[in-house]
Amino acid sequence: MKRILLACGSGFATSTAVRTRLERFLDSHGYEGAYTIRQCKIAEAPRLSAGFDFLVATMMAPQHLECPYVNGVPFLLGENMAASERAVLALMG
């Protein structure tokens, strides 16, 4: 079971939109039921990151992360997603 940390500025609005696209993407690639997602504020990400397999964030990677970072902006915008999708699939594998 992969643990995914999902962060935006407030930990709610933007990350909820990204979560929907990310879940659809993961499920369409056979990962349904193989992951959990926790949303948080970007300021909380460094403290929480040790307990997660990777972080998807709509902001620049914060310092002192203890897990890999994936740019979540493409999931938010719904465009130029290839690099972020490849990164997520690599981390899920």
XYZ file of N, CA and C in Angstrom:
279
model
N 0.854 -1.179 0.000
C 0.000 0.000 0.000
C 0.896 1.237 0.000
N 0.750 2.057 -1.025
C 1.525 3.293 -1.113
C 0.791 4.401 -0.373
N 1.556 5.197 0.335
C 1.012 6.348 1.068
C 1.457 7.616 0.349
N 0.474 8.376 -0.115
C 0.744 9.583 -0.887
C 0.325 10.799 -0.066
N 1.223 11.747 0.042
C 0.935 13.015 0.703
C 0.639 14.024 -0.402
N -0.447 14.754 -0.262
C -0.883 15.703 -1.282
C -1.013 17.069 -0.630
N -0.258 18.049 -1.122
C -0.195 19.347 -0.451
C -0.494 20.502 -1.393
N -1.156 21.507 -0.813
C -1.357 22.797 -1.472
C -1.233 23.856 -0.379
N -1.531 25.085 -0.697
C -1.375 26.160 0.273
C -2.216 25.976 1.522
N -3.498 25.646 1.348
C -4.411 25.532 2.485
C -4.667 24.096 2.916
N -4.310 23.137 2.077
C -4.555 21.736 2.404
C -5.956 21.278 2.080
N -6.713 22.108 1.345
C -8.082 21.712 1.046
C -8.484 21.941 -0.405
N -8.653 23.171 -0.818
C -9.298 23.480 -2.099
C -8.523 22.956 -3.304
N -7.330 23.447 -3.498
C -6.551 23.049 -4.660
C -6.179 21.577 -4.594
N -5.809 21.095 -3.434
C -5.413 19.693 -3.328
C -6.593 18.747 -3.568
N -7.814 19.198 -3.312
C -8.980 18.367 -3.592
C -9.146 18.180 -5.093
N -8.943 19.237 -5.867
C -9.022 19.132 -7.326
C -7.934 18.200 -7.859
N -6.726 18.327 -7.339
C -5.619 17.467 -7.758
C -5.898 16.027 -7.350
N -6.435 15.837 -6.181
C -6.738 14.490 -5.692
C -7.671 13.750 -6.643
N -8.694 14.431 -7.116
C -9.651 13.805 -8.032
C -8.951 13.314 -9.294
N -8.135 14.162 -9.899
C -7.414 13.760 -11.120
C -6.394 12.664 -10.832
N -5.692 12.780 -9.718
C -4.682 11.788 -9.367
C -5.327 10.424 -9.127
N -6.434 10.398 -8.410
C -7.132 9.131 -8.161
C -7.614 8.505 -9.465
N -8.188 9.300 -10.356
C -8.633 8.775 -11.653
C -7.453 8.196 -12.425
N -6.343 8.923 -12.417
C -5.151 8.464 -13.116
C -4.652 7.142 -12.540
N -4.481 7.080 -11.236
C -3.981 5.868 -10.597
C -4.927 4.686 -10.819
N -6.211 4.917 -10.642
C -7.189 3.838 -10.820
C -7.188 3.320 -12.257
N -7.034 4.231 -13.225
C -7.024 3.818 -14.638
C -5.761 3.028 -15.000
N -4.755 3.110 -14.147
C -3.521 2.352 -14.366
C -3.417 1.129 -13.446
N -4.536 0.722 -12.891
C -4.579 -0.519 -12.120
C -4.207 -0.412 -10.655
N -4.163 0.786 -10.111
C -3.751 0.950 -8.713
C -4.915 1.165 -7.745
N -6.131 0.960 -8.194
C -7.281 1.147 -7.307
C -7.122 0.260 -6.069
N -7.257 0.870 -4.904
C -7.120 0.139 -3.652
C -5.684 -0.094 -3.205
N -4.713 0.394 -3.973
C -3.301 0.154 -3.659
C -2.622 1.388 -3.080
N -3.406 2.399 -2.731
C -2.827 3.633 -2.209
C -3.809 4.321 -1.264
N -3.245 5.180 -0.420
C -4.037 6.102 0.389
C -3.465 7.494 0.143
N -4.328 8.480 0.264
C -3.907 9.862 0.059
C -4.294 10.673 1.277
N -3.358 11.469 1.752
C -3.632 12.417 2.838
C -3.337 13.821 2.339
N -4.295 14.703 2.467
C -4.112 16.097 2.086
C -3.588 16.887 3.272
N -2.752 17.890 2.962
C -2.204 18.743 4.009
C -1.821 20.092 3.433
N -1.480 21.011 4.329
C -0.916 22.297 3.932
C 0.539 22.080 3.559
N 1.028 22.855 2.598
C 2.424 22.704 2.182
C 3.378 22.919 3.358
N 3.019 23.779 4.296
C 3.875 24.034 5.464
C 4.010 22.798 6.359
N 3.040 21.893 6.288
C 3.078 20.673 7.098
C 3.861 19.542 6.425
N 4.090 19.655 5.126
C 4.675 18.559 4.354
C 6.036 18.078 4.882
N 6.975 18.959 5.202
C 8.261 18.441 5.699
C 8.107 17.584 6.956
N 7.268 18.015 7.873
C 7.072 17.281 9.130
C 6.395 15.930 8.884
N 5.463 15.875 7.960
C 4.700 14.656 7.699
C 5.391 13.703 6.723
N 6.311 14.212 5.931
C 6.840 13.470 4.789
C 7.511 12.138 5.128
N 8.063 12.002 6.290
C 8.762 10.758 6.640
C 7.825 9.550 6.613
N 6.542 9.769 6.836
C 5.589 8.667 6.869
C 4.930 8.361 5.539
N 5.430 8.958 4.442
C 4.792 8.799 3.142
C 5.798 8.364 2.086
N 5.286 7.728 1.040
C 6.133 7.251 -0.048
C 6.532 8.373 -0.998
N 5.647 9.346 -1.199
C 5.983 10.518 -1.995
C 4.967 11.626 -1.770
N 5.379 12.832 -2.155
C 4.557 14.034 -2.026
C 4.197 14.543 -3.412
N 2.911 14.832 -3.621
C 2.448 15.530 -4.812
C 1.988 16.891 -4.308
N 2.569 17.967 -4.852
C 2.264 19.298 -4.334
C 2.058 20.289 -5.469
N 1.182 21.256 -5.221
C 0.903 22.298 -6.210
C 1.804 23.509 -6.016
N 2.779 23.372 -5.176
C 3.740 24.438 -4.909
C 5.144 23.842 -5.020
N 6.144 24.699 -5.004
C 7.523 24.212 -5.052
C 7.793 23.281 -3.875
N 8.703 22.370 -4.096
C 9.055 21.422 -3.035
C 9.641 22.172 -1.842
N 9.087 21.947 -0.666
C 9.668 22.582 0.516
C 10.986 21.915 0.897
N 11.778 22.627 1.656
C 13.038 22.069 2.144
C 12.758 21.009 3.199
N 13.707 20.131 3.373
C 13.706 19.118 4.429
C 12.652 18.034 4.244
N 12.286 17.743 2.989
C 11.383 16.622 2.723
C 12.119 15.313 2.945
N 11.398 14.323 3.427
C 11.992 13.003 3.622
C 11.381 11.974 2.677
N 10.764 12.451 1.595
C 10.218 11.581 0.574
C 10.339 12.294 -0.776
N 10.236 11.566 -1.880
C 10.308 12.195 -3.195
C 9.156 13.173 -3.430
N 9.406 14.167 -4.278
C 8.445 15.210 -4.622
C 8.015 15.060 -6.084
N 6.713 15.226 -6.338
C 6.175 15.247 -7.696
C 5.421 16.559 -7.870
N 5.678 17.236 -8.980
C 4.986 18.479 -9.293
C 3.512 18.183 -9.568
N 2.615 18.726 -8.753
C 1.189 18.488 -8.900
C 0.460 19.514 -9.741
N 1.136 20.573 -10.174
C 0.490 21.620 -10.968
C -0.130 21.060 -12.248
N 0.553 20.173 -12.982
C -0.090 19.616 -14.175
C -1.406 18.884 -13.868
N -1.495 18.214 -12.731
C -2.747 17.565 -12.353
C -3.835 18.603 -12.074
N -3.453 19.730 -11.552
C -4.400 20.814 -11.289
C -4.905 21.418 -12.596
N -3.978 21.698 -13.510
C -4.335 22.355 -14.763
C -4.899 21.402 -15.807
N -4.566 20.116 -15.684
C -5.026 19.145 -16.665
C -4.283 19.222 -17.979
N -3.068 19.738 -17.948
C -2.256 19.830 -19.169
C -0.787 19.628 -18.831
N -0.030 19.247 -19.868
C 1.410 18.978 -19.690
C 1.656 18.000 -18.546
N 0.862 16.960 -18.502
C 0.883 16.026 -17.381
C 1.886 14.881 -17.525
N 2.449 14.679 -18.689
C 3.259 13.484 -18.948
C 4.390 13.276 -17.943
N 5.163 14.304 -17.660
C 6.304 14.139 -16.748
C 5.839 13.785 -15.337
N 4.805 14.458 -14.859
C 4.291 14.159 -13.516
C 3.654 12.770 -13.474
N 2.961 12.390 -14.526
C 2.370 11.051 -14.577
C 3.444 9.968 -14.560
N 4.506 10.178 -15.338
C 5.617 9.203 -15.343
C 6.248 9.108 -13.960
N 6.424 10.233 -13.299
C 7.030 10.231 -11.960
C 6.156 9.457 -10.976
N 4.849 9.693 -11.032
C 3.929 8.984 -10.126
C 3.966 7.493 -10.398
N 3.911 7.087 -11.656
C 3.945 5.659 -11.969
C 5.246 5.019 -11.525
N 6.350 5.711 -11.691
C 7.641 5.178 -11.236
C 7.650 4.979 -9.727
N 7.076 5.920 -9.010
C 7.033 5.831 -7.537
C 6.025 4.789 -7.050
N 5.017 4.518 -7.837
C 4.037 3.483 -7.476
C 4.592 2.089 -7.722
N 5.496 1.969 -8.684
C 6.039 0.661 -9.065
C 6.902 0.077 -8.061
